[in-house]
């Protein structure tokens, strides 16, 4: 399976990219970057740093700096740290971005690879909405869109109603769900059932001295946020769970429903079932322990 991850790295994004690099059934063909956990230029810098650390020479196409209709963005520094990788700062600038902006790169790759391409969006959906606006055939060309986002049958995390990726660009998400490709939504309904704890990171660091230790080191900041704010003994494997859903759908219980996104007011970013909308598959449950084990075993195989 050919995969592009649309990402705002971000600590759990870094874990998902490492998983994709280690998964034998995934051919990662590139990354597209978006604002969210960081400013988009930092997302791109972090993506290129990570690919270099993984020994992968892949394109990074930079995308949206702000949400549709917005002028500015305030990164989630209190969650992912000042440069998106926890306490790590002064992340080196390695290589350069791809010549094409993210939306054009996504349209181009979908035209080239057609139904063989899966896009896994693990940040705000601005690049995906822009690709749909740019090419009416994009949605039909794409094999599948797997989204980390939403909280359909559970509370949100950035507000009680909304999950962060959807909240950060509710207009983009509403446009995507109005005319969705073949889509799977991997929301908080399942990603809070795949918590990754300190002991899991320590075990990973023992088995993967370079990448495992890096992920452990940058996740300390993230784990502290989850404990201090969420009262949780682990962090959500949000983005890795979405990447795993790209190839291991049988680990998830899914329901089919149309979705609508609230775009303003105190419920902004809420993802609500709507039978009038084209159906997407929404993950309602997951083999959480199985996902955590699969993630660990795959990433532990890295140097
Ligand atoms: O709500 C979790 C999502 O928001 C994850 O993708 C995390 O990286 C942040 O972007
Ligand atoms: Ca993310």
CSV table of C-alpha atoms and ligand atoms in Angstrom, one decimal:
chain,number,residue,atom,x,y,z
A,1,UNK,CA,0.0,0.0,0.0
A,2,UNK,CA,1.3,3.4,-1.1
A,3,UNK,CA,0.9,5.9,1.7
A,4,UNK,CA,1.2,9.7,2.1
A,5,UNK,CA,0.9,11.1,5.6
A,6,UNK,CA,-0.5,14.6,5.9
A,7,UNK,CA,1.0,15.7,9.2
A,8,UNK,CA,1.8,18.4,11.7
A,9,UNK,CA,4.7,16.8,13.6
A,10,UNK,CA,4.1,16.8,16.6
A,11,UNK,CA,5.1,14.1,18.9
A,12,UNK,CA,2.5,11.5,18.1
A,13,UNK,CA,2.9,12.4,14.4
A,14,UNK,CA,6.6,11.4,14.8
A,15,UNK,CA,5.6,8.1,16.3
A,16,UNK,CA,3.2,7.5,13.4
A,17,UNK,CA,5.9,8.3,10.7
A,18,UNK,CA,8.3,6.0,12.4
A,19,UNK,CA,5.7,3.2,12.5
A,20,UNK,CA,5.0,3.8,8.8
A,21,UNK,CA,8.7,3.5,8.0
A,22,UNK,CA,8.9,0.2,9.9
A,23,UNK,CA,5.7,-1.4,8.6
A,24,UNK,CA,6.4,-4.0,5.9
A,25,UNK,CA,3.1,-3.6,4.2
A,26,UNK,CA,3.4,0.2,3.8
A,27,UNK,CA,5.4,2.0,1.1
A,28,UNK,CA,5.6,5.5,2.4
A,29,UNK,CA,6.0,7.8,-0.7
A,30,UNK,CA,6.0,11.2,0.9
A,31,UNK,CA,4.8,13.6,3.6
A,32,UNK,CA,2.7,16.7,3.2
A,33,UNK,CA,2.8,19.2,6.1
A,34,UNK,CA,0.2,21.4,7.7
A,35,UNK,CA,0.0,23.9,10.6
A,36,UNK,CA,-1.4,22.5,13.8
A,37,UNK,CA,0.9,21.3,16.6
A,38,UNK,CA,3.4,23.7,15.2
A,39,UNK,CA,3.7,26.4,12.6
A,40,UNK,CA,3.8,24.8,9.1
A,41,UNK,CA,7.5,25.7,8.4
A,42,UNK,CA,8.3,23.9,11.7
A,43,UNK,CA,6.1,21.0,10.6
A,44,UNK,CA,8.2,20.7,7.4
A,45,UNK,CA,11.5,21.1,9.2
A,46,UNK,CA,10.5,18.4,11.7
A,47,UNK,CA,9.3,16.1,8.9
A,48,UNK,CA,12.5,16.4,7.0
A,49,UNK,CA,14.6,15.9,10.2
A,50,UNK,CA,12.6,12.8,11.0
A,51,UNK,CA,12.9,11.3,7.5
A,52,UNK,CA,16.6,11.9,7.6
A,53,UNK,CA,16.8,10.2,11.0
A,54,UNK,CA,14.9,7.2,9.5
A,55,UNK,CA,17.2,7.1,6.5
A,56,UNK,CA,14.4,7.9,4.1
A,57,UNK,CA,14.9,10.1,1.1
A,58,UNK,CA,11.2,11.1,0.5
A,59,UNK,CA,9.5,14.3,-0.6
A,60,UNK,CA,8.1,16.7,1.9
A,61,UNK,CA,5.5,19.0,0.3
A,62,UNK,CA,4.6,22.0,2.5
A,63,UNK,CA,0.9,22.9,2.8
A,64,UNK,CA,-1.3,25.3,4.6
A,65,UNK,CA,-0.1,27.7,7.3
A,66,UNK,CA,-3.5,28.7,8.5
A,67,UNK,CA,-7.1,27.3,8.5
A,68,UNK,CA,-9.5,28.2,5.6
A,69,UNK,CA,-10.7,31.7,6.1
A,70,UNK,CA,-8.2,32.4,9.0
A,71,UNK,CA,-5.3,34.8,9.1
A,72,UNK,CA,-3.2,33.3,12.0
A,73,UNK,CA,-2.6,30.1,13.9
A,74,UNK,CA,-1.5,29.5,17.5
A,75,UNK,CA,0.4,26.2,17.8
A,76,UNK,CA,-0.3,23.8,20.6
A,77,UNK,CA,3.1,24.4,22.3
A,78,UNK,CA,1.8,23.5,25.7
A,79,UNK,CA,1.1,20.0,24.3
A,80,UNK,CA,3.9,19.3,21.9
A,81,UNK,CA,6.6,21.8,23.0
A,82,UNK,CA,8.1,25.0,21.5
A,83,UNK,CA,9.3,23.3,18.3
A,84,UNK,CA,6.8,20.4,18.2
A,85,UNK,CA,9.2,17.8,19.6
A,86,UNK,CA,8.8,18.2,23.3
A,87,UNK,CA,11.9,19.6,25.0
A,88,UNK,CA,14.0,19.2,21.9
A,89,UNK,CA,14.9,22.6,20.4
A,90,UNK,CA,17.1,24.0,17.6
A,91,UNK,CA,16.0,21.1,15.3
A,92,UNK,CA,18.3,21.3,12.3
A,93,UNK,CA,17.1,22.3,8.9
A,94,UNK,CA,17.8,19.2,6.7
A,95,UNK,CA,17.2,19.3,3.0
A,96,UNK,CA,14.4,21.3,1.3
A,97,UNK,CA,10.7,21.0,0.7
A,98,UNK,CA,9.3,19.6,-2.5
A,99,UNK,CA,8.7,22.1,-5.2
A,100,UNK,CA,4.9,21.6,-5.2
A,101,UNK,CA,2.6,22.8,-2.4
A,102,UNK,CA,0.9,20.0,-0.5
A,103,UNK,CA,-2.5,20.2,-2.2
A,104,UNK,CA,-0.9,20.1,-5.7
A,105,UNK,CA,1.4,17.2,-4.6
A,106,UNK,CA,-1.6,15.3,-3.3
A,107,UNK,CA,-3.6,15.8,-6.5
A,108,UNK,CA,-0.6,14.8,-8.6
A,109,UNK,CA,0.1,11.6,-6.6
A,110,UNK,CA,-3.6,10.6,-6.6
A,111,UNK,CA,-3.6,11.1,-10.4
A,112,UNK,CA,-0.4,9.0,-10.7
A,113,UNK,CA,-1.2,6.2,-8.3
A,114,UNK,CA,-5.0,6.2,-8.5
A,115,UNK,CA,-6.7,3.7,-6.2
A,116,UNK,CA,-3.3,2.3,-5.0
A,117,UNK,CA,-2.7,5.5,-2.9
A,118,UNK,CA,-3.9,5.9,0.7
A,119,UNK,CA,-3.6,9.4,2.3
A,120,UNK,CA,-3.6,9.4,6.1
A,121,UNK,CA,-4.4,12.9,7.5
A,122,UNK,CA,-3.2,13.3,11.0
A,123,UNK,CA,-3.5,17.1,11.3
A,124,UNK,CA,-6.1,19.7,10.4
A,125,UNK,CA,-7.8,18.9,7.1
A,126,UNK,CA,-6.9,22.1,5.2
A,127,UNK,CA,-4.6,20.4,2.6
A,128,UNK,CA,-7.2,17.8,1.9
A,129,UNK,CA,-9.9,20.4,1.5
A,130,UNK,CA,-7.6,22.3,-0.8
A,131,UNK,CA,-6.9,19.2,-2.9
A,132,UNK,CA,-10.6,18.6,-3.3
A,133,UNK,CA,-11.2,22.2,-4.3
A,134,UNK,CA,-8.2,22.0,-6.8
A,135,UNK,CA,-9.2,18.8,-8.6
A,136,UNK,CA,-12.8,17.5,-8.7
A,137,UNK,CA,-11.4,14.1,-9.6
A,138,UNK,CA,-9.1,14.0,-6.5
A,139,UNK,CA,-11.7,12.2,-4.3
A,140,UNK,CA,-12.4,9.6,-6.9
A,141,UNK,CA,-8.8,9.1,-7.8
A,142,UNK,CA,-7.8,8.4,-4.2
A,143,UNK,CA,-7.9,4.8,-2.9
A,144,UNK,CA,-8.8,5.9,0.6
A,145,UNK,CA,-8.6,8.7,3.0
A,146,UNK,CA,-7.9,7.8,6.7
A,147,UNK,CA,-8.3,10.7,9.1
A,148,UNK,CA,-7.1,11.0,12.6
A,149,UNK,CA,-9.7,13.3,13.9
A,150,UNK,CA,-13.1,13.8,15.4
A,151,UNK,CA,-15.0,12.7,18.5
A,152,UNK,CA,-18.3,11.3,17.3
A,153,UNK,CA,-19.6,9.3,20.2
A,154,UNK,CA,-17.3,10.7,23.0
A,155,UNK,CA,-16.2,14.1,24.4
A,156,UNK,CA,-13.6,16.1,22.6
A,157,UNK,CA,-10.0,17.0,23.8
A,158,UNK,CA,-9.5,20.7,22.8
A,159,UNK,CA,-13.1,21.5,23.9
A,160,UNK,CA,-15.7,19.2,25.3
A,161,UNK,CA,-17.3,19.1,21.9
A,162,UNK,CA,-14.3,18.9,19.5
A,163,UNK,CA,-11.1,17.0,18.8
A,164,UNK,CA,-8.1,19.2,18.0
A,165,UNK,CA,-7.5,18.4,14.3
A,166,UNK,CA,-11.1,19.1,13.4
A,167,UNK,CA,-11.3,22.1,15.6
A,168,UNK,CA,-8.2,23.7,14.1
A,169,UNK,CA,-10.0,23.8,10.7
A,170,UNK,CA,-13.6,23.1,11.1
A,171,UNK,CA,-14.5,24.7,7.7
A,172,UNK,CA,-12.0,22.4,5.9
A,173,UNK,CA,-13.4,19.3,7.7
A,174,UNK,CA,-17.0,20.3,6.9
A,175,UNK,CA,-16.0,20.6,3.2
A,176,UNK,CA,-14.2,17.2,3.3
A,177,UNK,CA,-17.2,15.4,4.8
A,178,UNK,CA,-19.6,17.1,2.3
A,179,UNK,CA,-17.8,15.3,-0.6
A,180,UNK,CA,-15.6,12.7,1.0
A,181,UNK,CA,-13.4,10.2,-0.8
A,182,UNK,CA,-13.7,6.6,0.5
A,183,UNK,CA,-13.0,7.7,4.1
A,184,UNK,CA,-12.3,6.1,7.5
A,185,UNK,CA,-12.5,8.3,10.5
A,186,UNK,CA,-10.2,7.3,13.4
A,187,UNK,CA,-11.3,9.6,16.2
A,188,UNK,CA,-10.9,9.9,20.0
A,189,UNK,CA,-13.6,7.3,20.1
A,190,UNK,CA,-10.8,4.8,19.6
A,191,UNK,CA,-7.4,6.6,20.0
A,192,UNK,CA,-7.9,7.1,23.7
A,193,UNK,CA,-8.1,3.3,24.0
A,194,UNK,CA,-4.5,3.0,22.7
A,195,UNK,CA,-2.6,4.8,25.5
A,196,UNK,CA,1.2,4.5,25.4
A,197,UNK,CA,2.8,4.6,28.9
A,198,UNK,CA,6.2,5.5,30.3
A,199,UNK,CA,7.0,1.8,30.6
A,200,UNK,CA,6.1,1.2,26.9
A,201,UNK,CA,8.5,4.0,25.9
A,202,UNK,CA,11.3,2.6,28.1
A,203,UNK,CA,10.8,-0.9,26.6
A,204,UNK,CA,10.9,0.6,23.1
A,205,UNK,CA,14.1,2.6,23.8
A,206,UNK,CA,15.8,-0.6,25.0
A,207,UNK,CA,14.8,-2.5,21.8
A,208,UNK,CA,15.4,0.5,19.4
A,209,UNK,CA,18.4,2.4,20.8
A,210,UNK,CA,18.3,5.2,18.3
A,211,UNK,CA,14.7,5.8,17.1
A,212,UNK,CA,13.1,4.3,20.2
A,213,UNK,CA,15.2,6.4,22.5
A,214,UNK,CA,14.4,9.5,20.4
A,215,UNK,CA,10.7,8.9,20.6
A,216,UNK,CA,10.9,8.3,24.4
A,217,UNK,CA,12.9,11.5,24.9
A,218,UNK,CA,10.5,13.8,23.0
A,219,UNK,CA,7.5,12.1,24.5
A,220,UNK,CA,8.3,13.0,28.1
A,221,UNK,CA,6.8,16.5,27.6
A,222,UNK,CA,3.7,15.0,26.0
A,223,UNK,CA,3.3,12.4,28.8
A,224,UNK,CA,3.5,15.2,31.4
A,225,UNK,CA,0.7,17.1,29.6
A,226,UNK,CA,-1.5,14.0,29.6
A,227,UNK,CA,-0.9,13.4,33.3
A,228,UNK,CA,-1.2,17.0,34.5
A,229,UNK,CA,-4.2,18.0,32.3
A,230,UNK,CA,-5.8,14.7,31.5
A,231,UNK,CA,-5.0,12.7,34.7
A,232,UNK,CA,-3.9,9.9,32.4
A,233,UNK,CA,-0.9,7.6,32.9
A,234,UNK,CA,-0.1,7.5,29.1
A,235,UNK,CA,-0.5,9.5,25.9
A,236,UNK,CA,-2.8,8.8,23.1
A,237,UNK,CA,-1.3,6.9,20.1
A,238,UNK,CA,-3.6,9.1,18.1
A,239,UNK,CA,-1.7,9.3,14.8
A,240,UNK,CA,-0.2,5.8,14.9
A,241,UNK,CA,-3.6,4.3,15.4
A,242,UNK,CA,-4.8,6.0,12.2
A,243,UNK,CA,-1.8,4.7,10.3
A,244,UNK,CA,-2.5,1.2,11.6
A,245,UNK,CA,-6.1,1.5,10.5
A,246,UNK,CA,-4.8,2.1,6.9
A,247,UNK,CA,-3.7,-1.6,6.8
A,248,UNK,CA,-5.3,-3.3,9.8
A,249,UNK,CA,-8.9,-2.4,9.5
A,250,UNK,CA,-9.9,-5.7,11.1
A,251,UNK,CA,-8.6,-4.4,14.5
A,252,UNK,CA,-11.4,-1.8,14.5
A,253,UNK,CA,-15.2,-1.9,14.8
A,254,UNK,CA,-16.6,0.6,12.4
A,255,UNK,CA,-20.1,2.1,11.7
A,256,UNK,CA,-21.2,3.8,8.5
A,257,UNK,CA,-22.7,7.3,8.8
A,258,UNK,CA,-22.6,10.7,7.1
A,259,UNK,CA,-20.9,13.4,9.1
A,260,UNK,CA,-21.4,17.1,9.6
A,261,UNK,CA,-19.0,19.5,11.3
A,262,UNK,CA,-20.1,22.5,13.4
A,263,UNK,CA,-18.1,25.5,12.0
A,264,UNK,CA,-18.8,28.2,14.6
A,265,UNK,CA,-20.0,28.9,18.1
A,266,UNK,CA,-19.1,27.0,21.3
A,267,UNK,CA,-19.6,23.7,19.5
A,268,UNK,CA,-17.2,24.6,16.8
A,269,UNK,CA,-15.4,21.4,15.5
A,270,UNK,CA,-18.0,19.0,16.8
A,271,UNK,CA,-18.4,16.0,14.4
A,272,UNK,CA,-22.0,15.0,14.3
A,273,UNK,CA,-23.7,12.0,12.6
A,274,UNK,CA,-25.9,13.2,9.6
A,275,UNK,CA,-27.8,10.6,7.6
A,276,UNK,CA,-28.2,13.2,4.8
A,277,UNK,CA,-24.4,13.2,4.2
A,278,UNK,CA,-22.3,10.7,2.1
A,279,UNK,CA,-21.4,7.8,4.4
A,280,UNK,CA,-17.9,7.4,5.8
A,281,UNK,CA,-16.7,4.6,8.1
A,282,UNK,CA,-16.4,5.8,11.7
A,283,UNK,CA,-14.3,3.7,14.1
A,284,UNK,CA,-16.3,3.0,17.3
A,285,UNK,CA,-14.1,0.5,19.0
A,286,UNK,CA,-10.6,-1.0,18.7
A,287,UNK,CA,-8.4,-3.8,19.9
A,288,UNK,CA,-6.4,-1.2,21.9
A,289,UNK,CA,-3.8,-3.7,23.3
A,290,UNK,CA,-3.3,-5.2,19.9
A,291,UNK,CA,-2.6,-1.7,18.4
A,292,UNK,CA,-0.1,-0.9,21.1
A,293,UNK,CA,1.6,-4.2,20.7
A,294,UNK,CA,1.8,-3.9,16.9
A,295,UNK,CA,3.1,-0.4,17.2
A,296,UNK,CA,5.8,-1.5,19.6
A,297,UNK,CA,6.9,-4.6,17.7
A,298,UNK,CA,7.2,-2.7,14.4
A,299,UNK,CA,9.0,0.4,15.8
A,300,UNK,CA,11.3,-1.7,17.9
A,301,UNK,CA,12.6,-3.2,14.7
A,302,UNK,CA,14.1,0.2,13.8
A,303,UNK,CA,17.8,0.8,14.7
B,1,LIG,O1,-6.3,15.3,18.8
B,1,LIG,C1,-5.1,14.6,18.5
B,1,LIG,C2,-4.5,15.1,17.2
B,1,LIG,O2,-4.2,16.5,17.4
B,1,LIG,C3,-3.2,14.4,16.9
B,1,LIG,O3,-3.1,14.4,15.5
B,1,LIG,C4,-2.2,15.3,17.5
B,1,LIG,O4,-0.9,15.2,16.7
B,1,LIG,C5,-2.8,16.6,17.3
B,1,LIG,O5,-2.5,17.1,15.9
B,2,LIG,CA1,-1.0,15.2,14.4
